Coordinates of C-alpha atoms in Angstrom, one line a residue:
Chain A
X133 CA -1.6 39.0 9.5
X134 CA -4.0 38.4 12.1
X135 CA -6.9 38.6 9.5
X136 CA -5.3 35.9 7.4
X137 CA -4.8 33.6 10.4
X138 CA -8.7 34.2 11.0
X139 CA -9.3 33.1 7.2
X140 CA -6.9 29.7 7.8
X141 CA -8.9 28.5 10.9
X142 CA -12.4 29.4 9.6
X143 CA -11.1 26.8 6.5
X144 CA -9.7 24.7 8.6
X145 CA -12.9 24.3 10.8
X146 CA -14.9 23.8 8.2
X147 CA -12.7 20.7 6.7
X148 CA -12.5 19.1 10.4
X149 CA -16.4 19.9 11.1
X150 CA -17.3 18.0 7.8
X151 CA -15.7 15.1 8.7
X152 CA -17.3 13.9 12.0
X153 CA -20.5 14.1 10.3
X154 CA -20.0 10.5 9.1
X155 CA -19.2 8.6 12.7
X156 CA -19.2 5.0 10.8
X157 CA -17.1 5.8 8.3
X158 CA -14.6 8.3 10.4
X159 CA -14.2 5.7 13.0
X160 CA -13.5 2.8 10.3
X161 CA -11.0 4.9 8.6
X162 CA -9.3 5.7 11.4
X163 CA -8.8 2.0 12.0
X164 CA -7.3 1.6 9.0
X165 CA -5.1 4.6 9.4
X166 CA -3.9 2.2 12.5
X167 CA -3.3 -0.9 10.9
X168 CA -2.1 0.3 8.2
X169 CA 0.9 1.4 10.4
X170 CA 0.5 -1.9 12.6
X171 CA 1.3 -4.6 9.5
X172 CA 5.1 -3.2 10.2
X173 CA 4.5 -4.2 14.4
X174 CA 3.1 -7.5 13.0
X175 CA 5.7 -8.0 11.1
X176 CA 8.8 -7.1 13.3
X177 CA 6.8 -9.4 16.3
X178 CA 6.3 -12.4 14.0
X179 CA 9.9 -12.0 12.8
X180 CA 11.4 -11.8 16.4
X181 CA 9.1 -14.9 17.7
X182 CA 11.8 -16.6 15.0
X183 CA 14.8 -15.2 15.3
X184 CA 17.0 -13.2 18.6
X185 CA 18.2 -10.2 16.3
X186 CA 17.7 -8.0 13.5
X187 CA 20.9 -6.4 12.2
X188 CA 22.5 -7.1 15.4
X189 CA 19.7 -5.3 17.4
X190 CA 17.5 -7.1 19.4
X191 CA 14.0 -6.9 19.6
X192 CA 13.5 -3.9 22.2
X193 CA 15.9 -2.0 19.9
X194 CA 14.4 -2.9 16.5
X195 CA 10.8 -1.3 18.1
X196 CA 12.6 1.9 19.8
X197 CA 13.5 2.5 16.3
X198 CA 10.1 1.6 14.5
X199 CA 8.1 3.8 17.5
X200 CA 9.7 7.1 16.2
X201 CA 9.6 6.1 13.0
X202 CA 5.9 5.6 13.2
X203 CA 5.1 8.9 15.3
X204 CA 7.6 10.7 12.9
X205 CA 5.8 9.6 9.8
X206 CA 2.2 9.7 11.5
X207 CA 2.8 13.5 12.3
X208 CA 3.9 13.8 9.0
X209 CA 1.1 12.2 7.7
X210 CA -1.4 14.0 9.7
X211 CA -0.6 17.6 8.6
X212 CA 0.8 16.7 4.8
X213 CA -1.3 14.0 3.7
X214 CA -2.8 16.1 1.6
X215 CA 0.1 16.5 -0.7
X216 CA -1.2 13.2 -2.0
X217 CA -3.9 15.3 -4.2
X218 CA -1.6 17.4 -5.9
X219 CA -1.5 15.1 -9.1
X220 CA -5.2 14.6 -9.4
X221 CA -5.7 18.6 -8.6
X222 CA -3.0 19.2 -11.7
X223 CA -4.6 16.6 -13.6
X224 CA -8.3 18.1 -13.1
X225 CA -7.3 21.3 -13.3
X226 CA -8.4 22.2 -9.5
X227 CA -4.4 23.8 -9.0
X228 CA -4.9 26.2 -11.6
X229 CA -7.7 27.6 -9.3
X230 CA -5.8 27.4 -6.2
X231 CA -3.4 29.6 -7.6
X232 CA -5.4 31.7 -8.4
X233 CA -6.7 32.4 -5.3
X234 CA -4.6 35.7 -3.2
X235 CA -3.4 32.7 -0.6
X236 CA -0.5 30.0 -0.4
X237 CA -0.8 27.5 -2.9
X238 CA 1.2 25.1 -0.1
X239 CA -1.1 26.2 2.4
X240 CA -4.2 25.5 0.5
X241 CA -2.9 22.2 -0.5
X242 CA -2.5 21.0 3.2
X243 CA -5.5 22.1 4.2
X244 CA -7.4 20.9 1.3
X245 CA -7.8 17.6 2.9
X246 CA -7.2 17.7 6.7
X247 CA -8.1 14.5 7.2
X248 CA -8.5 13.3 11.5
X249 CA -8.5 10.0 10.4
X250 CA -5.0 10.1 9.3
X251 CA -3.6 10.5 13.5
X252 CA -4.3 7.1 13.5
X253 CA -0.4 6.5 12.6
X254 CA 0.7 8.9 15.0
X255 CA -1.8 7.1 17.8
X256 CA 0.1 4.2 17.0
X257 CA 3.7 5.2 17.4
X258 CA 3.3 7.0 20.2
X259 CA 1.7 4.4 22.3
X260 CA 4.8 2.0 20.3
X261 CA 6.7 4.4 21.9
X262 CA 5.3 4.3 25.6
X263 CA 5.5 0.4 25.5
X264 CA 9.0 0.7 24.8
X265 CA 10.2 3.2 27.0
X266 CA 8.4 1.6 29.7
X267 CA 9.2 -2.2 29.0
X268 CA 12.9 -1.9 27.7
X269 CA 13.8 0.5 30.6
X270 CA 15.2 3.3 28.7
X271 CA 16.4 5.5 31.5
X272 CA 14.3 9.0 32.1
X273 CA 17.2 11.6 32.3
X274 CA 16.4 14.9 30.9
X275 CA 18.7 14.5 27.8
X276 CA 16.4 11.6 26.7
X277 CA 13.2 13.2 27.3
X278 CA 14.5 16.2 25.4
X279 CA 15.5 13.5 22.5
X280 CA 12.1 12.1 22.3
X281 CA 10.5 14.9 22.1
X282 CA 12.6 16.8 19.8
X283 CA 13.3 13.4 17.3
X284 CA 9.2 12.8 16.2
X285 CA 9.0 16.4 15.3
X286 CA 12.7 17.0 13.4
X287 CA 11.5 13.4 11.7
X288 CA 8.3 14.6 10.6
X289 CA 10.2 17.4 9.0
X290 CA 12.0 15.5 7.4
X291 CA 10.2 12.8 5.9
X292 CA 7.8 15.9 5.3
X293 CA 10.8 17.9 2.8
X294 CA 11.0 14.2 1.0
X295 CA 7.5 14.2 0.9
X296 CA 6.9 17.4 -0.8
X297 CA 9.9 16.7 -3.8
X298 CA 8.2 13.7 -4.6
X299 CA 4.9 15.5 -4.6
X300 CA 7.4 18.2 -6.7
X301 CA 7.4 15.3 -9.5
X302 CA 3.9 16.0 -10.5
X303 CA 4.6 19.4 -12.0
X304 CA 6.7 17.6 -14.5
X305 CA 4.8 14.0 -14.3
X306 CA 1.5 13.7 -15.7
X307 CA 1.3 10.2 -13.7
X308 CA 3.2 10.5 -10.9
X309 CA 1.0 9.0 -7.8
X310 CA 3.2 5.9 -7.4
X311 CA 6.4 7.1 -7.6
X312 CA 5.5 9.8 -4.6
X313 CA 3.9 6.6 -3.4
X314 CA 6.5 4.5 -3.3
X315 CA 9.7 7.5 -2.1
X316 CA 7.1 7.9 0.8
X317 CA 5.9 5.0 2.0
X318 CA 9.0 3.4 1.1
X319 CA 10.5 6.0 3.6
X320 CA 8.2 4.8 6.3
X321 CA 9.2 1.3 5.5
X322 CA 12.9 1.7 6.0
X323 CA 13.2 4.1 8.7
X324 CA 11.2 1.5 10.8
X325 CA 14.6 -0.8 11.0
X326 CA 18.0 -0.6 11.7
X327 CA 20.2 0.3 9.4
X328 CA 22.4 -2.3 9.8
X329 CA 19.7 -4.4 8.2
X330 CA 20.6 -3.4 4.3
X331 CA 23.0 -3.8 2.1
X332 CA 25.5 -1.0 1.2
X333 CA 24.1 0.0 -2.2
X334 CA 20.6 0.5 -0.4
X335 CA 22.3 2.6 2.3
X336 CA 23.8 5.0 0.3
X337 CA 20.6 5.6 -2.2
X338 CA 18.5 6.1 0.8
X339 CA 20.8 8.2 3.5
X340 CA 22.5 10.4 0.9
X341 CA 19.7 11.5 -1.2
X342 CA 17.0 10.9 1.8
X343 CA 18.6 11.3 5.0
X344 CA 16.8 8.1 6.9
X345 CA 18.9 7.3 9.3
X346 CA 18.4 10.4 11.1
X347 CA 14.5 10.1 11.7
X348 CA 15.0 7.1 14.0
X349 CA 18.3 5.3 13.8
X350 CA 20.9 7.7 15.4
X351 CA 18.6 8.6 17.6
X352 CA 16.7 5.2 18.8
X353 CA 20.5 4.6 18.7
X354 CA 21.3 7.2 22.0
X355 CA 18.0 6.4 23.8
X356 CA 19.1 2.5 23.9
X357 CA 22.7 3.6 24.7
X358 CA 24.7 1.9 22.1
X359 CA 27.3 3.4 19.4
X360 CA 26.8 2.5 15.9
X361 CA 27.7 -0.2 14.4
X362 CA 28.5 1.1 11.0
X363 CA 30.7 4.1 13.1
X364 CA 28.1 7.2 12.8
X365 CA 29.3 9.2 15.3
X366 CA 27.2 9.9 18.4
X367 CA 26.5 13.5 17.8
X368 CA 24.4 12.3 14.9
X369 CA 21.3 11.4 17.1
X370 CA 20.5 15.2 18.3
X371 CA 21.3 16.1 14.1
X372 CA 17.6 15.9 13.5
X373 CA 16.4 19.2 13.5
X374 CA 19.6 20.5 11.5
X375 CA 19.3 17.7 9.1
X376 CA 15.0 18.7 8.8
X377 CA 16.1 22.3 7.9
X378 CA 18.3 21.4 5.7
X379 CA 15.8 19.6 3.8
X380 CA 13.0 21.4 4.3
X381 CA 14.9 24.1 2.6
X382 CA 15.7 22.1 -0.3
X383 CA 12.6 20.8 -0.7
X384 CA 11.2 24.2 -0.7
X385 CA 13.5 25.2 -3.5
X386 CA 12.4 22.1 -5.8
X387 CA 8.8 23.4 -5.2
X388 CA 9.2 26.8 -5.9
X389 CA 11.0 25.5 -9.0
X390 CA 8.0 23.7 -9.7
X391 CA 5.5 26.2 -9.6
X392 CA 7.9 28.6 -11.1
X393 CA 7.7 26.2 -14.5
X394 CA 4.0 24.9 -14.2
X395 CA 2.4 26.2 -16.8
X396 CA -1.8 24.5 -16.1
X397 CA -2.8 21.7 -17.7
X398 CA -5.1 23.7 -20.1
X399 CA -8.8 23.7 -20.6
Chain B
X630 CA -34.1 -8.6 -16.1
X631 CA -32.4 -12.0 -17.4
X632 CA -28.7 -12.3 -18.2
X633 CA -29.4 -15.4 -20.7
X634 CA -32.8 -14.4 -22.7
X635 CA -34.3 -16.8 -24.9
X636 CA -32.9 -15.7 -28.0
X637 CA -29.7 -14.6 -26.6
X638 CA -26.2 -15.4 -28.6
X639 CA -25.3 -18.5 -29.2
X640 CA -22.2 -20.2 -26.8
X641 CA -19.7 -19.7 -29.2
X642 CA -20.7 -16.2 -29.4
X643 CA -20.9 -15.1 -25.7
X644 CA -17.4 -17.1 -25.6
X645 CA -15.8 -14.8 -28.4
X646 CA -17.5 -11.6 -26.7
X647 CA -15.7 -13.0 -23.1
X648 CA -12.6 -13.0 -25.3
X649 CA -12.9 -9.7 -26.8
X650 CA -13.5 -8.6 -23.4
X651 CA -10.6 -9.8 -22.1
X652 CA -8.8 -8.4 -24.4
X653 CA -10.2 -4.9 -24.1
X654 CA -9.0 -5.2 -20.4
X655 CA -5.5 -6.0 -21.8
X656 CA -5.6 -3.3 -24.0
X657 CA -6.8 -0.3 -21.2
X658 CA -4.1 -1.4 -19.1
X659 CA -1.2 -0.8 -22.2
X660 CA -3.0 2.2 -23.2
X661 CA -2.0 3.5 -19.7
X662 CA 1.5 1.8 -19.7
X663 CA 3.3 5.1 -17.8
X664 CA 1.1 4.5 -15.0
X665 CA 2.5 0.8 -15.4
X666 CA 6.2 2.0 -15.2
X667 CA 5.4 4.1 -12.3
X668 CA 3.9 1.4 -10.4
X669 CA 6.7 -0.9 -10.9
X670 CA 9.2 1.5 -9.4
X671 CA 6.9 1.0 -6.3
X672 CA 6.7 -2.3 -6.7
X673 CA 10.6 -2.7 -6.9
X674 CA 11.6 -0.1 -4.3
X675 CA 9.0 -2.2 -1.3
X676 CA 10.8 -5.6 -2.7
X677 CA 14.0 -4.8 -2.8
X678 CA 13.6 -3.0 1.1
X679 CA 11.5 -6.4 2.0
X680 CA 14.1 -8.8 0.5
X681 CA 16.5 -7.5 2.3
X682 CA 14.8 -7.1 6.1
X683 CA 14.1 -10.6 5.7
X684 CA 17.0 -12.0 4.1
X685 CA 18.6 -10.6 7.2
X686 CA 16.1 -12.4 9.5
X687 CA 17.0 -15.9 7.9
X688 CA 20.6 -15.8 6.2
X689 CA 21.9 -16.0 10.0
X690 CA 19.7 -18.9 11.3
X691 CA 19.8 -20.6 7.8
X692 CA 16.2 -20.7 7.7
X693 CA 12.8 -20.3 8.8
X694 CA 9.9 -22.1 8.5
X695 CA 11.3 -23.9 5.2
X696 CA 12.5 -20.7 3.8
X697 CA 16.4 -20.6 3.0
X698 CA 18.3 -18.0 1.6
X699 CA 17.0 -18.2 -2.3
X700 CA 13.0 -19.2 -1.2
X701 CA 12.5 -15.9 0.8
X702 CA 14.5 -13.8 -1.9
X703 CA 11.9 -15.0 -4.2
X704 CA 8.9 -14.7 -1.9
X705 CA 9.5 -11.0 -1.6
X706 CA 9.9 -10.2 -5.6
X707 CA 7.5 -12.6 -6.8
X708 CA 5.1 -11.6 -3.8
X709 CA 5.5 -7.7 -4.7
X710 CA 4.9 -8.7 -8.0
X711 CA 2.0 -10.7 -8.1
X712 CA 0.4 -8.1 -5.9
X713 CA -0.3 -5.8 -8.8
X714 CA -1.3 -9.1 -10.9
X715 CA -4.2 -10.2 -8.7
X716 CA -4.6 -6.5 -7.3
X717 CA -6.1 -6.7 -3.6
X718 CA -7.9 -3.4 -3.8
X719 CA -9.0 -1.5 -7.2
X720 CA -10.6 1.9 -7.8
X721 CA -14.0 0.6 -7.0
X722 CA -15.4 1.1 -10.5
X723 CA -18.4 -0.7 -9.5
X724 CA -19.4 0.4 -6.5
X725 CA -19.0 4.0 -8.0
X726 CA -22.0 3.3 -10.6
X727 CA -24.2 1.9 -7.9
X728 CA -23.9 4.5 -6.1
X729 CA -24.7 7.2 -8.8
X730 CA -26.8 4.8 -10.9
X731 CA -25.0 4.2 -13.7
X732 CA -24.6 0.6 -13.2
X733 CA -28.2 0.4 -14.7
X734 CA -26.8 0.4 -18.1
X735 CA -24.1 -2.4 -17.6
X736 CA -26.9 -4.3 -15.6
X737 CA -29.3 -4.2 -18.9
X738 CA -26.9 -5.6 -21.4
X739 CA -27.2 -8.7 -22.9
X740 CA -24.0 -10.4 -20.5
X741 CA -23.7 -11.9 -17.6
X742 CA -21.9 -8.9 -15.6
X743 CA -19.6 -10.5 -13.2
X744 CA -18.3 -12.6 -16.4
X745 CA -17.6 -9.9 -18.0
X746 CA -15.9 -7.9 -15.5
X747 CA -14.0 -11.1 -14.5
X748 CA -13.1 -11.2 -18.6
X749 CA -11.8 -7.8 -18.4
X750 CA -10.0 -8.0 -14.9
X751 CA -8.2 -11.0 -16.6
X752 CA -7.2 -9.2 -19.5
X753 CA -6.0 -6.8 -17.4
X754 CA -3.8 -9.2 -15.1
X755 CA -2.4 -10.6 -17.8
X756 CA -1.2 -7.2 -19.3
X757 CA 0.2 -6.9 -15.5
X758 CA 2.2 -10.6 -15.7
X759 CA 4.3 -8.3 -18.2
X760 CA 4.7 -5.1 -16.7
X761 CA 4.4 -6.0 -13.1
X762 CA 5.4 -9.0 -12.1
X763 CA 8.3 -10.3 -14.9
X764 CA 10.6 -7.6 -14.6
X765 CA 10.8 -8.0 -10.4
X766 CA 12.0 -11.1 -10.9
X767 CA 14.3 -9.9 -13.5
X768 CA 15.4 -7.3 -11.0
X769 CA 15.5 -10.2 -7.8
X770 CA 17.7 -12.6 -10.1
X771 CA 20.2 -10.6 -11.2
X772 CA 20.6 -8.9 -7.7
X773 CA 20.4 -11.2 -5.2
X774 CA 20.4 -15.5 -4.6
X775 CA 17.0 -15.7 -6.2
X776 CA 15.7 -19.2 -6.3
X777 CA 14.2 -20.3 -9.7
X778 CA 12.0 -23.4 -9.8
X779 CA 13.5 -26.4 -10.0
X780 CA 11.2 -28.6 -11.6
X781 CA 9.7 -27.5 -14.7
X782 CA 6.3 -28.3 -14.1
X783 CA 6.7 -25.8 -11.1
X784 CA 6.0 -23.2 -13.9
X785 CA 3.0 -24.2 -15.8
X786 CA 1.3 -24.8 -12.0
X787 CA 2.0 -21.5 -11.3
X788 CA 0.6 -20.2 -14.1
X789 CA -2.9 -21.9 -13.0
X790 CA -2.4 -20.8 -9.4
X791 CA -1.9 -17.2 -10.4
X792 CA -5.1 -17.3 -12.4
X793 CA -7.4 -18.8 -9.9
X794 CA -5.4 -16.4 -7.5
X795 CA -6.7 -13.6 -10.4
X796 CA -10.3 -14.8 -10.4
X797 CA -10.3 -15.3 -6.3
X798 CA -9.3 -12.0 -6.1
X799 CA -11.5 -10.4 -8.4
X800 CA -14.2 -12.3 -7.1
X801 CA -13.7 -10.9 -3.1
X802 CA -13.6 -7.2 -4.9
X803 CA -17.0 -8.0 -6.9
X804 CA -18.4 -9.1 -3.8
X805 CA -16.9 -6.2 -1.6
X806 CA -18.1 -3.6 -4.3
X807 CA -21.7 -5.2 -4.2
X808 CA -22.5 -4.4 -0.9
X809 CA -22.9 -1.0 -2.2
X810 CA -26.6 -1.6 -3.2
X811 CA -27.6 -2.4 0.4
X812 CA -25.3 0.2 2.3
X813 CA -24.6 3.2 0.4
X814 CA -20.7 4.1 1.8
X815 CA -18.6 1.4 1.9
X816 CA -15.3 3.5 1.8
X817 CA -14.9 2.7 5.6
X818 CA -15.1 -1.2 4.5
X819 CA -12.8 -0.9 1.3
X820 CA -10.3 1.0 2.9
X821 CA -10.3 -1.4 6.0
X822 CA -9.8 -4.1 3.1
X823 CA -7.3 -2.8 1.2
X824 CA -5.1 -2.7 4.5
X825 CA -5.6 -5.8 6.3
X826 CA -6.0 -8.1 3.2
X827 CA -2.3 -7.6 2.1
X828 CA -0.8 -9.1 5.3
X829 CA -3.5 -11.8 5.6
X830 CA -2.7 -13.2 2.1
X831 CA 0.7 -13.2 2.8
X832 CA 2.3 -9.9 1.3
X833 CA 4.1 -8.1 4.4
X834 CA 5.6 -11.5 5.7
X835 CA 4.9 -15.3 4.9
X836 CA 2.5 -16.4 6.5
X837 CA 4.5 -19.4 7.4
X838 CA 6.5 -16.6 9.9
X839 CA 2.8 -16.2 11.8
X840 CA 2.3 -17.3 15.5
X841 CA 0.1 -21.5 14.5
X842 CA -2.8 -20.4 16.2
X843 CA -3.0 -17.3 13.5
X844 CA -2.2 -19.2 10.7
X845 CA -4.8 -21.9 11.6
X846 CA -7.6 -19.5 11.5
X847 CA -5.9 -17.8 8.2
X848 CA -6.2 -21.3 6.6
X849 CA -10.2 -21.1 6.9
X850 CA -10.0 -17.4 4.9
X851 CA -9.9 -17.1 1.4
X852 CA -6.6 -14.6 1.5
X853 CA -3.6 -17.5 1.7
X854 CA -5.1 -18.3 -2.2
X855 CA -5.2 -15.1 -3.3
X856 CA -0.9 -14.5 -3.1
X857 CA 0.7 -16.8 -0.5
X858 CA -0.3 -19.9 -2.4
X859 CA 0.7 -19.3 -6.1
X860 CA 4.3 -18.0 -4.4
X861 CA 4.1 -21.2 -2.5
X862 CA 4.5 -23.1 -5.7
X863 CA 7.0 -20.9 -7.3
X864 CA 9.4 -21.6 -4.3
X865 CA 8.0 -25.2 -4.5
X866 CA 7.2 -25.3 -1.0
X867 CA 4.0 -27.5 -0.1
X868 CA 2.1 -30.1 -1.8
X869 CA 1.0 -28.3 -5.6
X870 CA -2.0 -30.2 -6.0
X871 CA -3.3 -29.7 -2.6
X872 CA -2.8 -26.0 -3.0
X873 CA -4.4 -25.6 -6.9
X874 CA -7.5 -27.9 -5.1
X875 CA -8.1 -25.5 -2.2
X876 CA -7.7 -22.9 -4.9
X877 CA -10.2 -24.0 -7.1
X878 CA -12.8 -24.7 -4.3
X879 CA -12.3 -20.8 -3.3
X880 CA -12.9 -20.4 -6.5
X881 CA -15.4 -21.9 -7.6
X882 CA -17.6 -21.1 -4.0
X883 CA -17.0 -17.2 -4.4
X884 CA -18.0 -17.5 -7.6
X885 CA -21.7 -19.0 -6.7
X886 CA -21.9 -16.8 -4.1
X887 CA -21.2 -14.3 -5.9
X888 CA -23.6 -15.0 -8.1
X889 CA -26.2 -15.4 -5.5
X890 CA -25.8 -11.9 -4.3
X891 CA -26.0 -10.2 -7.4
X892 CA -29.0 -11.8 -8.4
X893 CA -30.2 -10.4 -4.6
X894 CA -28.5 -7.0 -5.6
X895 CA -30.5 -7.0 -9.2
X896 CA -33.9 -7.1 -7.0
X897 CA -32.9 -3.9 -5.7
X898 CA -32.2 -2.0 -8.7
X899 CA -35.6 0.1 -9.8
X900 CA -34.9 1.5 -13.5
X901 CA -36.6 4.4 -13.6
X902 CA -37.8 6.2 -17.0
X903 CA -37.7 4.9 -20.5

């Protein structure tokens, strides 16, 4: 055991050491890895300079929700943003040699790219998620700071499980970068607002087969004291980590599935 | 090395091989028509999520900044759509032969090269008007309040502002991917692009929803022609012919300078070897 740990950091210092060779580039794209998650911020700002409330939540509420959406799907990010390879390593034939090799296919593929860059998200949420705690007053008692600590990580769980069945896709998609695209991203997109903000159809698709609501919404919903308005009940905000395991475990079956069926591309 | 020899093809001639390339660009983006199916299941899954945050935003106030109920329903399909039609950010073809040398060949042959990478990048767009952009609005009308034009000629404008939107766009990635030959990685750059030129043309939110100061200094860019002005003229919102003018003047300026620089670029291409 101890020896195998040995063999994941030697890899994993070697991925991270190549990387800050390149200062111009690393620094750029760490930029972008901010932005990127900033357009939302632009967006929700410019939308409150017009109007008082989102959904029925004002504007400290509306960023409570999009900071641990952000630091949930930066973490997230961070550690499984390699999973975005997975169809160009199936397409080139690169998986066929990871599983070769007498280590975890999963953890080969996460480590394939660790890529610093990508905390640029997570830098972003979190200090999203200082402002708000600071400016909006949420009160420091010991059962908030428990939830924000405990929501970010049961989020990135989460959006991690969906993350990896849409990744899943790829064994049976030849093509399927924009579909994983779009469940993920898409993901990031609507856990960033209230719930309250769509439509019925849209809720159900997106809570029921990707549980959402519970990687910002219940929970932004305790920190700013306020019971939901579509009648979750209030035990939902501290389901997070029950609701990741759930997934996680699902998601793990679909991949195992997956690689159960894959049968190389050939060569 | 000349693009227009002395006896080089006729006009007619270099106008049929712009044609055929344009269609060669329409027929690689069909012959990858999964990849296009895929795509518009992103495309429809960030419109439908953005039609509804901001129909949210405006139903209750009964409109912002000149949008009502049906004009920002419309912005958000016909803005995800047309996204994929003039296609911020690419795969950086170009700069991928620079930087391994293979652009030697396609700098040697008897065309002008950004006319006939703009020929195929049309060709390609307009394979996208099909795939990409038509069935969005299929999906916005029959869903939600979407606003169709009202006047007729609303359409065949929009049809001119999406192609000098096409040739604006393609134009800013030619340009992007030609800094290659003087700095060798422009990932950094490109992937700086390909974030903040979305927003700035208009794709995460109109830009009419933007603080003035911001959109004052946005109306000296070239990004509000590359998406927010052919959707302005689909929701008929702002003068038509002001819009198509500015257009074309992006247009047609890129273009030189575009031209410019490659002839600058050319100079520093040494063809080695026989």
């Amino acid at each position: 055991m101890a020896e195998r740990i040995a063999v994941w950091l030697v890899i994993l210092r070697s991925r991270i050491r190549s990387q800050t060779q390149y200062r111009t580039s690393f620094s750029l794209n760490l930029l972008s890895a901010g932005l990127s998650q900033g357009t939302e911020l632009v967006a929700i700002v410019c939308l409150f300079a017009q109007v008082d409330a989102l959904g029925g939540f004002d504007r400290s509420e509306v960023l409570t929700i999009y900071a641990l959406s952000s630091t949930a799907f930066g973490i997230c990010e961070f550690f499984g943003g390699s999973l975005n390879m997975l169809p160009t390593y199936i397409r080139t034939g690169t998986f066929d040699i990871l599983m070769m090799r007498p280590l975890s296919v999963l953890g080969q593929l996460l480590t394939s790219e660790v890529q610093l860059h990508r905390a640029g998200r997570a830098v972003v949420g979190v200090l999203m998620l200082g402002y708000v705690v600071g400016a909006t007053g949420v009160p420091m008692t010991g059962q908030n700071i428990l939830l924000l600590l405990i929501t970010p990580l049961a989020g990135a769980l989460v959006i991690g499980a969906v993350w990896l069945v849409s990744s899943s896709m790829s064994f049976w998609l030849i093509k399927g970068e924009e579909v994983t695209v779009s469940v993920t991203y898409g993901t990031n997109l609507l856990t960033s607002y209230p719930m309250t903000v769509f439509s019925a159809p849209v809720r159900v698709v997106f809570s029921c087969i990707v549980p959402a609501a519970f990687v910002a919404y219940y929970p932004a919903l305790a920190l700013v004291d306020r019971p939901d308005p579509l009648g979750a009940p209030e035990y939902f905000a501290w389901s997070g980590p029950v609701v990741a395991g759930v997934s996680l475990a699902v998601a793990a079956g679909v991949w195992r599935w997956g690689i159960h069926q894959y049968k190389g591309v050939g060569s | 090395m000349s693009m227009l020899s002395v006896n080089g093809p006729s006009a007619s001639a270099s106008v049929r091989c712009y044609a055929r390339l344009a269609l060669a660009g329409f027929h690689r983006a069909a012959a990858y028509w999964k990849a296009s199916v895929a795509g518009l299941i992103s495309n429809t899954t960030f419109a439908l999520i953005r039609a509804e945050i901001l129909l949210v935003a405006v139903a209750p106030s009964g409109g912002i900044a000149g949008y009502d109920e049906g004009r920002i329903v419309a912005y958000a399909w016909v803005s995800q759509g047309l996204y994929s039609v003039v296609l911020l950010w690419g795969d950086g073809e170009l700069s991928k032969k620079v930087r391994t040398g293979d652009v030697a060949i396609d700098v040697s042959r008897p065309w002008n090269l950004q006319g006939a990478l703009l020929a195929i990048d049309l060709g390609r767009a307009a394979f996208a008007v099909i795939t990409r952009l038509a069935p969005p609005i299929a999906i916005g009308a029959l869903f939600f309040s979407f606003r169709f034009p009202e006047r007729t000629a609303a359409w065949p404008l929009f049809a001119v502002s999406a192609v000098l939107a096409v040739v604006i766009s393609f134009t800013l990635r030619f340009i992007l991917e030609l800094t290659t030959f003087w700095l060798m990685d422009v990932k950094g750059v490109t992937q700086l692009y390909s974030v903040v030129a979305g927003t700035l043309s208009g794709l995460t939110i109109p830009l009419a929803f933007f603080p003035h100061w911001a959109q004052e200094i946005l109306w000296l860019t070239p990004f509000p022609a590359v998406l927010q002005f052919p959707v302005d003229i689909f929701i008929e919102r702002g003068e038509a012919g002001e819009i198509l003018l500015q257009q074309a003047i992006w247009a047609a300026g890129l273009t030189l300078f575009a031209q410019f620089l490659y002839g600058r670029a050319q100079r520093k291409l040494v063809i080695q070897g026989g």
